[in-house]
Every structure is written in structure tokens, then in C-alpha cells.
Coordinates of N, CA and C in Angstrom, one line a residue:
Chain A
A44 N 200.2 14.7 72.9 CA 199.4 15.2 71.8 C 198.0 15.6 72.4
Q45 N 197.4 16.6 71.7 CA 196.1 17.0 72.1 C 195.0 16.5 71.1
S46 N 193.8 16.4 71.7 CA 192.7 16.0 70.8 C 191.5 16.8 71.3
V47 N 190.5 17.0 70.4 CA 189.3 17.7 70.7 C 188.1 16.9 70.3
T48 N 187.1 16.8 71.1 CA 185.9 16.0 70.8 C 184.7 17.0 70.9
Q49 N 184.0 17.1 69.8 CA 182.8 17.9 69.8 C 181.7 16.8 69.8
L50 N 180.9 16.8 70.8 CA 180.0 15.7 71.1 C 178.8 15.6 70.2
D51 N 178.5 16.8 69.6 CA 177.3 16.8 68.7 C 177.7 17.3 67.3
S52 N 177.3 16.5 66.3 CA 177.6 16.9 65.0 C 176.7 18.0 64.5
Q53 N 175.4 17.9 65.0 CA 174.4 18.8 64.6 C 173.5 19.2 65.8
V54 N 173.2 20.4 65.9 CA 172.3 20.9 67.0 C 171.2 21.8 66.4
P55 N 170.0 21.2 66.2 CA 168.9 22.1 65.8 C 168.2 22.7 67.0
V56 N 167.9 24.0 66.9 CA 167.3 24.7 68.0 C 166.3 25.8 67.4
F57 N 165.3 26.1 68.2 CA 164.4 27.2 67.7 C 165.0 28.5 68.1
E58 N 164.6 29.5 67.3 CA 165.0 30.9 67.5 C 164.6 31.3 68.9
E59 N 165.5 32.1 69.6 CA 165.3 32.6 70.9 C 165.5 31.6 72.0
A60 N 165.7 30.4 71.7 CA 166.0 29.3 72.7 C 167.4 29.4 73.1
P61 N 167.8 28.9 74.2 CA 169.2 28.8 74.6 C 169.9 27.6 73.9
V62 N 171.2 27.6 73.8 CA 171.9 26.5 73.2 C 173.2 26.3 73.9
E63 N 173.6 25.1 73.9 CA 175.0 24.7 74.4 C 175.6 23.8 73.4
L64 N 176.8 24.1 73.0 CA 177.6 23.2 72.1 C 178.7 22.7 73.0
R65 N 178.8 21.4 73.0 CA 179.7 20.7 73.9 C 181.1 20.5 73.2
C66 N 182.1 20.6 74.1 CA 183.5 20.4 73.6 C 184.3 19.8 74.8
N67 N 184.9 18.7 74.5 CA 185.9 18.1 75.5 C 187.2 18.0 74.8
Y68 N 188.3 18.1 75.6 CA 189.6 18.0 75.1 C 190.5 17.1 75.9
S69 N 191.5 16.7 75.4 CA 192.5 15.9 76.1 C 193.9 16.4 75.8
S70 N 194.7 16.6 76.9 CA 196.0 17.0 76.7 C 196.8 16.8 78.0
S71 N 198.1 16.5 77.8 CA 198.9 16.2 79.0 C 199.6 17.5 79.5
V72 N 199.4 18.6 78.7 CA 199.9 19.9 79.1 C 198.9 20.9 79.1
S73 N 199.2 22.1 79.6 CA 198.3 23.2 79.6 C 198.0 23.6 78.2
V74 N 196.8 24.0 78.0 CA 196.4 24.4 76.6 C 195.6 25.7 76.6
Y75 N 195.6 26.3 75.5 CA 194.7 27.4 75.2 C 193.5 26.8 74.5
L76 N 192.3 27.4 74.7 CA 191.1 26.9 74.1 C 190.4 27.9 73.4
F77 N 189.8 27.5 72.3 CA 189.1 28.5 71.4 C 187.8 27.9 70.9
W78 N 186.9 28.9 70.5 CA 185.8 28.5 69.7 C 185.8 29.5 68.5
Y79 N 185.6 28.8 67.3 CA 185.5 29.6 66.1 C 184.2 29.3 65.4
V80 N 183.7 30.3 64.6 CA 182.5 30.1 63.8 C 182.9 30.2 62.3
Q81 N 182.2 29.4 61.5 CA 182.5 29.4 60.1 C 181.1 29.5 59.4
Y82 N 180.9 30.5 58.6 CA 179.7 30.6 57.8 C 180.0 30.0 56.5
P83 N 179.0 29.6 55.7 CA 179.2 28.9 54.5 C 180.1 29.6 53.5
N84 N 181.1 28.8 53.0 CA 182.0 29.3 52.0 C 182.9 30.5 52.5
Q85 N 183.1 30.6 53.8 CA 183.9 31.6 54.4 C 185.0 31.1 55.3
G86 N 185.9 31.9 55.7 CA 186.9 31.5 56.6 C 186.4 31.4 58.1
L87 N 187.4 31.3 59.0 CA 187.0 31.2 60.4 C 187.0 32.6 61.1
Q88 N 186.1 32.7 62.0 CA 186.0 33.9 62.8 C 186.1 33.5 64.3
L89 N 187.0 34.1 65.0 CA 187.2 33.8 66.4 C 186.0 34.3 67.2
L90 N 185.3 33.4 68.0 CA 184.2 33.8 68.9 C 184.8 34.2 70.2
L91 N 185.6 33.3 70.8 CA 186.2 33.6 72.1 C 187.4 32.7 72.3
K92 N 188.2 33.0 73.3 CA 189.3 32.2 73.7 C 189.6 32.2 75.2
Y93 N 190.1 31.1 75.6 CA 190.6 31.0 77.0 C 192.1 30.8 77.0
L94 N 192.8 31.8 77.6 CA 194.2 31.7 77.8 C 194.6 31.4 79.2
S95 N 194.0 32.2 80.1 CA 194.2 32.0 81.5 C 193.2 32.9 82.3
G96 N 193.3 32.8 83.6 CA 192.4 33.7 84.4 C 191.0 33.2 84.6
S97 N 190.0 34.0 84.5 CA 188.6 33.6 84.8 C 188.2 32.5 83.8
T98 N 187.6 31.5 84.4 CA 187.2 30.4 83.6 C 185.9 30.6 82.8
L99 N 185.2 31.7 83.0 CA 184.1 32.1 82.2 C 184.5 33.1 81.2
V100 N 184.4 32.8 80.0 CA 184.9 33.7 78.9 C 183.8 34.2 78.1
K101 N 183.7 35.5 77.9 CA 182.7 36.0 77.1 C 183.2 36.4 75.7
G102 N 182.5 36.1 74.7 CA 182.9 36.4 73.3 C 182.0 37.3 72.6
I103 N 182.1 37.3 71.3 CA 181.3 38.1 70.4 C 179.9 37.5 70.2
N104 N 179.0 38.3 69.7 CA 177.7 37.8 69.3 C 176.9 37.1 70.5
G105 N 177.2 37.5 71.7 CA 176.5 37.0 72.9 C 176.9 35.6 73.3
F106 N 177.9 35.1 72.8 CA 178.4 33.7 73.2 C 179.3 33.8 74.4
E107 N 179.3 32.7 75.2 CA 180.2 32.6 76.3 C 180.6 31.1 76.4
A108 N 181.7 30.9 77.1 CA 182.1 29.5 77.3 C 182.8 29.4 78.7
E109 N 182.7 28.2 79.2 CA 183.3 28.0 80.6 C 184.3 26.9 80.5
F110 N 185.5 27.2 81.0 CA 186.6 26.3 81.0 C 186.5 25.5 82.3
N111 N 186.4 24.2 82.2 CA 186.3 23.3 83.4 C 187.5 22.3 83.3
K112 N 188.5 22.6 84.1 CA 189.7 21.8 84.0 C 189.5 20.4 84.5
S113 N 188.7 20.2 85.5 CA 188.5 18.9 86.1 C 187.7 18.0 85.1
Q114 N 186.9 18.6 84.3 CA 186.1 17.8 83.3 C 186.7 17.9 81.9
T115 N 187.8 18.6 81.8 CA 188.4 18.9 80.5 C 187.4 19.3 79.5
S116 N 186.6 20.3 79.8 CA 185.5 20.7 78.9 C 185.6 22.2 78.7
F117 N 185.0 22.6 77.6 CA 185.0 24.0 77.2 C 183.7 24.2 76.4
H118 N 182.6 24.1 77.0 CA 181.3 24.2 76.4 C 180.9 25.6 76.0
L119 N 180.3 25.8 74.8 CA 179.9 27.1 74.3 C 178.4 27.3 74.6
R120 N 178.0 28.4 75.0 CA 176.6 28.7 75.3 C 176.2 30.0 74.8
K121 N 174.9 30.1 74.5 CA 174.2 31.4 74.2 C 172.8 31.3 74.7
P122 N 172.4 32.3 75.5 CA 171.1 32.2 76.1 C 169.9 32.3 75.2
S123 N 170.1 33.0 74.0 CA 169.0 33.2 73.1 C 169.6 33.3 71.7
V124 N 169.3 32.3 70.9 CA 169.9 32.3 69.5 C 169.1 33.0 68.5
H125 N 169.7 33.4 67.4 CA 169.1 34.1 66.3 C 169.3 33.2 65.1
I126 N 168.4 33.4 64.1 CA 168.5 32.7 62.8 C 170.0 32.9 62.3
S127 N 170.5 34.1 62.4 CA 171.8 34.4 61.9 C 173.0 33.6 62.6
D128 N 172.7 33.0 63.7 CA 173.7 32.1 64.3 C 173.9 30.8 63.6
T129 N 173.0 30.5 62.7 CA 173.2 29.2 61.9 C 174.5 29.2 61.2
A130 N 175.4 28.2 61.6 CA 176.7 28.2 61.1 C 177.4 26.9 61.6
E131 N 178.6 26.7 61.3 CA 179.4 25.6 61.8 C 180.3 26.2 62.9
Y132 N 180.4 25.5 64.0 CA 181.2 26.0 65.1 C 182.3 24.9 65.4
F133 N 183.5 25.4 65.6 CA 184.6 24.6 65.9 C 185.3 24.9 67.2
C134 N 185.5 23.9 68.0 CA 186.2 24.0 69.2 C 187.7 23.7 68.9
A135 N 188.6 24.3 69.5 CA 190.0 24.1 69.1 C 190.9 24.3 70.4
V136 N 192.0 23.5 70.4 CA 193.0 23.6 71.4 C 194.4 23.9 70.8
S137 N 195.2 24.6 71.6 CA 196.5 24.9 71.2 C 197.5 24.7 72.4
D138 N 198.6 24.1 72.1 CA 199.6 23.7 73.1 C 200.3 25.0 73.6
R139 N 200.2 25.3 74.8 CA 200.7 26.5 75.4 C 202.3 26.5 75.4
R140 N 202.8 25.3 75.2 CA 204.3 25.3 75.2 C 204.9 25.8 73.9
T141 N 204.2 25.6 72.9 CA 204.7 25.9 71.5 C 204.4 27.3 71.2
G142 N 205.3 28.0 70.7 CA 205.0 29.4 70.1 C 204.2 29.3 68.9
G143 N 203.5 30.2 68.6 CA 202.8 30.2 67.3 C 201.4 29.5 67.3
F144 N 200.9 29.0 68.3 CA 199.6 28.5 68.4 C 199.3 27.4 67.4
K145 N 200.1 26.3 67.4 CA 199.7 25.2 66.7 C 198.4 24.7 67.2
T146 N 197.4 24.6 66.4 CA 196.0 24.4 66.8 C 195.4 23.2 66.2
I147 N 194.7 22.4 67.1 CA 194.0 21.2 66.6 C 192.5 21.5 66.8
F148 N 191.8 21.2 65.8 CA 190.4 21.5 65.7 C 189.5 20.2 66.0
G149 N 188.3 20.5 66.6 CA 187.4 19.4 66.7 C 186.6 19.3 65.3
A150 N 185.8 18.3 65.3 CA 185.1 17.9 64.0 C 184.1 18.9 63.6
G151 N 183.7 19.8 64.6 CA 182.7 20.8 64.2 C 181.3 20.4 64.7
T152 N 180.5 21.4 65.0 CA 179.1 21.2 65.3 C 178.3 22.2 64.4
R153 N 177.3 21.6 63.7 CA 176.5 22.4 62.9 C 175.3 22.9 63.7
L154 N 175.2 24.2 63.9 CA 174.1 24.8 64.7 C 173.1 25.3 63.6
F155 N 171.9 24.8 63.8 CA 170.8 25.1 62.8 C 169.7 25.8 63.6
V156 N 169.5 27.1 63.4 CA 168.4 27.8 64.2 C 167.2 27.9 63.3
K157 N 166.1 27.4 63.8 CA 164.8 27.3 63.1 C 163.9 28.4 63.6
A158 N 163.1 29.0 62.7 CA 162.2 30.0 63.0 C 161.0 29.5 63.8
Chain B
G436 N 192.0 45.6 63.4 CA 192.8 44.5 64.0 C 193.7 43.9 62.9
A437 N 194.5 42.9 63.4 CA 195.4 42.3 62.5 C 194.6 41.5 61.4
V438 N 195.2 41.4 60.2 CA 194.6 40.7 59.1 C 195.6 39.8 58.4
V439 N 195.0 38.7 58.0 CA 195.8 37.7 57.2 C 195.1 37.6 55.9
S440 N 195.8 37.7 54.8 CA 195.2 37.6 53.5 C 195.7 36.4 52.8
Q441 N 194.9 35.9 51.9 CA 195.3 34.7 51.1 C 195.0 35.1 49.6
H442 N 195.9 34.6 48.8 CA 195.6 34.8 47.4 C 196.1 33.6 46.6
P443 N 195.3 33.1 45.6 CA 194.0 33.7 45.3 C 192.9 33.2 46.3
S444 N 191.7 33.7 46.1 CA 190.6 33.2 47.0 C 190.0 32.0 46.4
R445 N 190.2 31.8 45.1 CA 189.6 30.7 44.4 C 190.4 30.4 43.1
V446 N 190.7 29.1 42.9 CA 191.5 28.8 41.8 C 191.0 27.4 41.2
I447 N 190.9 27.4 39.9 CA 190.5 26.2 39.2 C 191.7 25.8 38.3
C448 N 192.2 24.6 38.3 CA 193.3 24.2 37.5 C 193.1 22.8 36.9
K449 N 193.9 22.5 35.9 CA 193.8 21.2 35.3 C 194.7 20.2 36.1
S450 N 194.3 19.0 36.0 CA 195.1 17.9 36.7 C 196.5 17.9 36.2
G451 N 197.5 17.8 37.0 CA 198.9 17.8 36.6 C 199.6 19.1 36.8
T452 N 198.9 20.2 36.9 CA 199.5 21.5 37.0 C 199.8 21.8 38.5
S453 N 200.6 22.8 38.7 CA 201.0 23.2 40.1 C 200.3 24.5 40.4
V454 N 199.9 24.7 41.6 CA 199.2 25.9 42.1 C 199.9 26.4 43.3
K455 N 200.1 27.8 43.3 CA 200.7 28.4 44.5 C 199.7 29.3 45.2
I456 N 199.7 29.1 46.5 CA 198.8 29.9 47.3 C 199.6 30.7 48.3
E457 N 199.3 32.0 48.3 CA 200.0 32.9 49.2 C 199.3 33.3 50.5
C458 N 200.0 33.4 51.5 CA 199.4 33.8 52.8 C 200.3 34.9 53.4
R459 N 199.6 36.0 53.6 CA 200.3 37.2 54.1 C 199.7 37.8 55.4
S460 N 200.6 38.1 56.3 CA 200.2 38.9 57.5 C 200.4 40.3 57.1
L461 N 199.3 41.1 57.2 CA 199.3 42.4 56.6 C 199.8 43.5 57.6
D462 N 199.7 43.4 58.9 CA 200.2 44.4 59.7 C 201.0 43.9 60.9
F463 N 201.5 42.7 60.8 CA 202.3 42.2 61.9 C 203.3 41.2 61.3
Q464 N 204.3 40.9 62.0 CA 205.3 39.9 61.6 C 205.0 38.5 62.2
A465 N 205.1 37.5 61.4 CA 204.7 36.2 61.9 C 205.9 35.2 61.6
T466 N 206.6 34.8 62.6 CA 207.7 33.9 62.4 C 207.1 32.5 62.2
T467 N 205.9 32.3 62.6 CA 205.2 31.0 62.4 C 203.9 31.2 61.7
M468 N 203.7 30.4 60.7 CA 202.4 30.3 60.0 C 202.0 28.9 59.9
F469 N 200.7 28.6 59.8 CA 200.2 27.3 59.7 C 199.3 27.1 58.4
W470 N 199.3 25.9 57.9 CA 198.5 25.6 56.7 C 197.5 24.5 57.1
Y471 N 196.3 24.7 56.8 CA 195.2 23.7 57.1 C 194.5 23.4 55.8
R472 N 193.9 22.2 55.8 CA 193.0 21.8 54.7 C 191.7 21.4 55.2
Q473 N 190.7 21.8 54.5 CA 189.3 21.5 55.0 C 188.5 20.9 53.8
F474 N 188.1 19.7 53.9 CA 187.3 19.1 52.9 C 185.8 19.4 53.2
P475 N 184.9 19.3 52.2 CA 183.6 19.8 52.4 C 182.9 19.1 53.6
K476 N 182.3 19.9 54.4 CA 181.5 19.5 55.6 C 182.4 18.8 56.6
Q477 N 183.7 19.1 56.6 CA 184.6 18.5 57.6 C 185.4 19.5 58.3
S478 N 186.2 19.1 59.3 CA 186.9 20.1 60.1 C 188.2 20.5 59.4
L479 N 188.9 21.4 60.0 CA 190.2 21.8 59.5 C 191.3 20.8 60.0
M480 N 192.1 20.3 59.0 CA 193.2 19.4 59.4 C 194.5 20.1 59.2
L481 N 195.3 20.2 60.2 CA 196.6 20.8 60.1 C 197.5 20.0 59.2
M482 N 198.1 20.8 58.2 CA 199.0 20.1 57.3 C 200.4 20.3 57.7
A483 N 200.8 21.6 58.0 CA 202.2 21.8 58.3 C 202.3 23.1 59.0
T484 N 203.5 23.3 59.7 CA 203.9 24.5 60.3 C 205.0 25.1 59.5
S485 N 204.7 26.4 59.1 CA 205.7 27.1 58.3 C 206.5 28.0 59.2
N486 N 207.8 27.8 59.2 CA 208.7 28.6 60.0 C 209.6 29.5 59.1
E487 N 209.6 30.7 59.5 CA 210.4 31.7 58.7 C 211.8 31.4 58.7
G488 N 212.4 31.2 57.5 CA 213.8 31.0 57.4 C 214.3 29.5 57.6
S489 N 213.4 28.7 57.8 CA 213.7 27.2 58.0 C 212.7 26.3 57.3
K490 N 213.0 25.0 57.3 CA 212.1 24.1 56.7 C 210.8 24.0 57.4
A491 N 209.7 23.7 56.7 CA 208.4 23.5 57.3 C 208.4 22.2 58.0
T492 N 207.5 22.1 59.0 CA 207.3 20.8 59.7 C 205.9 20.3 59.3
Y493 N 205.9 19.1 58.7 CA 204.7 18.5 58.2 C 204.1 17.6 59.2
E494 N 202.8 17.5 59.2 CA 202.0 16.6 60.0 C 202.1 15.2 59.4
Q495 N 201.9 14.2 60.2 CA 201.9 12.8 59.7 C 200.9 12.6 58.6
G496 N 201.4 12.0 57.5 CA 200.5 11.7 56.4 C 200.5 12.8 55.3
V497 N 201.1 13.9 55.6 CA 201.1 14.9 54.6 C 202.4 14.8 53.8
E498 N 202.3 14.8 52.4 CA 203.4 14.6 51.6 C 204.2 15.9 51.4
K499 N 205.3 16.0 51.9 CA 206.1 17.3 51.8 C 206.5 17.6 50.4
D500 N 206.7 16.6 49.6 CA 207.1 16.8 48.2 C 205.9 17.3 47.3
K501 N 204.7 17.0 47.8 CA 203.5 17.4 47.1 C 203.1 18.8 47.5
F502 N 203.2 19.1 48.8 CA 202.8 20.4 49.3 C 204.0 21.1 49.8
L503 N 204.5 21.9 48.9 CA 205.8 22.7 49.2 C 205.5 24.0 49.9
I504 N 206.1 24.2 51.0 CA 205.9 25.4 51.8 C 207.2 26.2 51.8
N505 N 207.0 27.5 51.6 CA 208.1 28.4 51.7 C 207.8 29.6 52.5
H506 N 208.6 29.9 53.5 CA 208.3 31.0 54.4 C 209.5 32.0 54.3
A507 N 209.6 32.7 53.2 CA 210.8 33.4 52.9 C 210.9 34.8 53.7
S508 N 209.8 35.3 54.2 CA 209.8 36.5 54.9 C 208.9 36.4 56.1
L509 N 209.0 37.4 57.0 CA 208.1 37.4 58.2 C 206.7 37.7 57.9
T510 N 206.3 38.0 56.7 CA 205.0 38.3 56.4 C 204.4 37.5 55.3
L511 N 205.1 36.5 54.8 CA 204.7 35.8 53.6 C 205.1 34.3 53.7
S512 N 204.1 33.4 53.6 CA 204.3 32.0 53.4 C 203.5 31.6 52.2
T513 N 204.1 30.6 51.5 CA 203.4 30.1 50.3 C 203.3 28.6 50.4
L514 N 202.2 28.1 49.8 CA 201.9 26.7 49.7 C 201.8 26.4 48.3
T515 N 202.6 25.5 47.7 CA 202.5 25.1 46.3 C 202.0 23.7 46.3
V516 N 200.9 23.5 45.6 CA 200.4 22.1 45.4 C 200.9 21.6 44.1
T517 N 201.8 20.7 44.1 CA 202.5 20.3 42.9 C 201.8 19.1 42.3
S518 N 201.8 19.1 40.9 CA 201.1 18.1 40.2 C 199.7 17.8 40.8
A519 N 198.9 18.8 40.8 CA 197.6 18.6 41.5 C 196.7 17.6 40.8
H520 N 195.9 16.9 41.6 CA 195.0 15.9 41.1 C 193.6 16.3 41.7
P521 N 192.6 15.7 41.2 CA 191.2 16.1 41.7 C 191.1 15.8 43.2
E522 N 191.7 14.9 43.7 CA 191.6 14.6 45.2 C 192.2 15.7 46.0
D523 N 193.0 16.6 45.4 CA 193.6 17.7 46.1 C 192.6 18.9 46.2
S524 N 191.5 18.8 45.5 CA 190.5 19.8 45.6 C 190.1 20.0 47.1
S525 N 190.1 21.2 47.6 CA 189.8 21.4 49.0 C 189.8 22.9 49.3
F526 N 189.5 23.2 50.5 CA 189.6 24.6 51.0 C 190.9 24.7 51.8
Y527 N 191.8 25.5 51.4 CA 193.1 25.6 52.1 C 193.1 26.9 52.9
I528 N 193.4 26.8 54.2 CA 193.3 28.0 55.1 C 194.7 28.1 55.8
C529 N 195.2 29.3 55.8 CA 196.4 29.6 56.6 C 196.1 30.4 57.8
S530 N 197.0 30.3 58.7 CA 196.9 31.2 59.9 C 198.3 31.7 60.3
A531 N 198.3 32.8 60.9 CA 199.6 33.5 61.3 C 199.5 33.9 62.8
S532 N 200.6 33.8 63.5 CA 200.5 34.1 64.9 C 201.3 35.4 65.2
D533 N 200.6 36.3 65.9 CA 201.1 37.6 66.3 C 201.6 37.4 67.7
S534 N 202.9 37.3 67.9 CA 203.4 37.0 69.3 C 203.2 38.2 70.2
S535 N 203.2 39.4 69.6 CA 203.0 40.6 70.4 C 201.7 40.7 71.1
T536 N 200.7 40.1 70.5 CA 199.3 40.1 71.1 C 198.9 38.7 71.5
D537 N 199.8 37.7 71.3 CA 199.4 36.4 71.7 C 198.1 35.9 71.0
T538 N 198.0 36.2 69.8 CA 196.8 35.9 69.0 C 197.1 35.2 67.7
Q539 N 196.2 34.3 67.3 CA 196.4 33.7 66.0 C 195.3 34.2 65.1
Y540 N 195.6 34.5 63.9 CA 194.7 35.1 62.9 C 194.6 34.1 61.7
F541 N 193.4 33.9 61.3 CA 193.2 33.0 60.1 C 192.9 33.8 58.8
G542 N 193.4 33.3 57.8 CA 193.1 33.8 56.5 C 191.7 33.4 56.0
P543 N 191.2 34.0 55.0 CA 189.9 33.8 54.5 C 189.7 32.5 53.7
G544 N 190.9 31.8 53.4 CA 190.8 30.5 52.7 C 191.0 30.7 51.2
T545 N 191.4 29.6 50.6 CA 191.5 29.5 49.1 C 190.8 28.2 48.7
R546 N 189.9 28.3 47.8 CA 189.2 27.2 47.3 C 189.9 26.7 46.1
L547 N 190.4 25.5 46.1 CA 191.1 24.9 45.0 C 190.3 23.8 44.4
T548 N 190.1 23.9 43.1 CA 189.3 22.9 42.4 C 190.2 22.4 41.3
V549 N 190.5 21.1 41.3 CA 191.3 20.5 40.3 C 190.5 19.6 39.3
L550 N 190.5 20.0 38.1 CA 189.6 19.3 37.1 C 190.3 18.1 36.5

């Protein structure tokens, strides 16, 4: 079974500052890794995903994440945040063995960007 | 890009009634769809895996007789909340997997409020 731990429930940061949202996962098999963003009262939007290949993944809105197999981490980073980045961010894993992307989500990290 | 729709987007019902939520993949076929539930300020919890032409697979703790899932075609899965009670009030989100692009797409969610 897989599990996902997002180490910070809330991350306050000032506008234009860098940010890192931490995610660790556990799995006995190879996994796909994802970061999603959810704005209030809306569905999920895929930020980026790691399936294979380069461990540094670039996504939308200037976000990137690095897959670290030895540390079982997939931390999300952005060098300079905007007010509009304020949202809930979810790290997720999917078992590569199963078709259809059965996905387990972390508890979420609330990013709050202050002016 | 591929789109997954949900209908209705919002529903309010009386306690004891049943509510059906539809999830459609609009431009691809999905043999597998997933249903998630999200309580306020919490993460997405996987409820069940919906398989086209066969019975759904429910996660531990999810009552299959209360949350009826039907996946009658490659583009439609339905979730019926039977005899709904106020504690069933939640945000229900579906996802569908496009095997041709190895990508999972999430619907916009359905907000269920049971009075």
C-alpha cells in the first residue's frame, strides 16, 4: 500500500519569496507522483507529474518538483510566488502496476501568500 | 485537452432521498474511473474504483450499498448516494484515466448538501 505525507499543513510566505512544499511517500513498488492545486470551491488542477526519466519535473505556473528516490520525496518548489498562488496543494501517488491511476492523496498544504 | 465533466455541480436534497451524480469523459474512453470524497478543509479520500462492465471496487470503510456505482459505458460512471443523511454532505470528485495518454483527469466536483 502507498501513503503520502505532506509535512506542512500551512505555509505562509511573502509575495516574491521562494517556497518549498514538502512531500514524502512510502511504497513497496514503483509509483507515479503528482502535485495538484485546488482553489476554493473548485476541482483539482494538475501542476506536474513524474512518471519516469528526469527527476526534475517542471510544471505549470512556474512550479517544479524533484523526485528523490533515496529519500522518497517529491518536494514542490517555486522561486518566486504570487498572491494568486494562494491555494491548497496536494501531493499524490499512484501505483504504476495498476491501470487507471488509482491515486492516493496527501493531507494537503495550504499555501498562503501575503503581500 | 481531455475533459471530465460532472453533473450536477451542486445539489441540495432532503434527508432520506437518493442523489445521482454523473461523471463523463468527454473526448476519450475510460475503462476505469475513480470516485473521491472531500470533506471541508480535508484531503481527497478514495471511495471506489469504477470499472466499465463490472462491479466497482470499494475502499475499506465505504458502504457499497449506500454508494452505488454504475459504469455502464466507456464514457459514463454514476455514483448514487442512497438514503442520504446530513453526514453524507461533501464534495464528490470523479476522475477518469486516458490510457492512450497515460493521464488521469479530474472532474470539477459535485457539492452535495443534505438537509
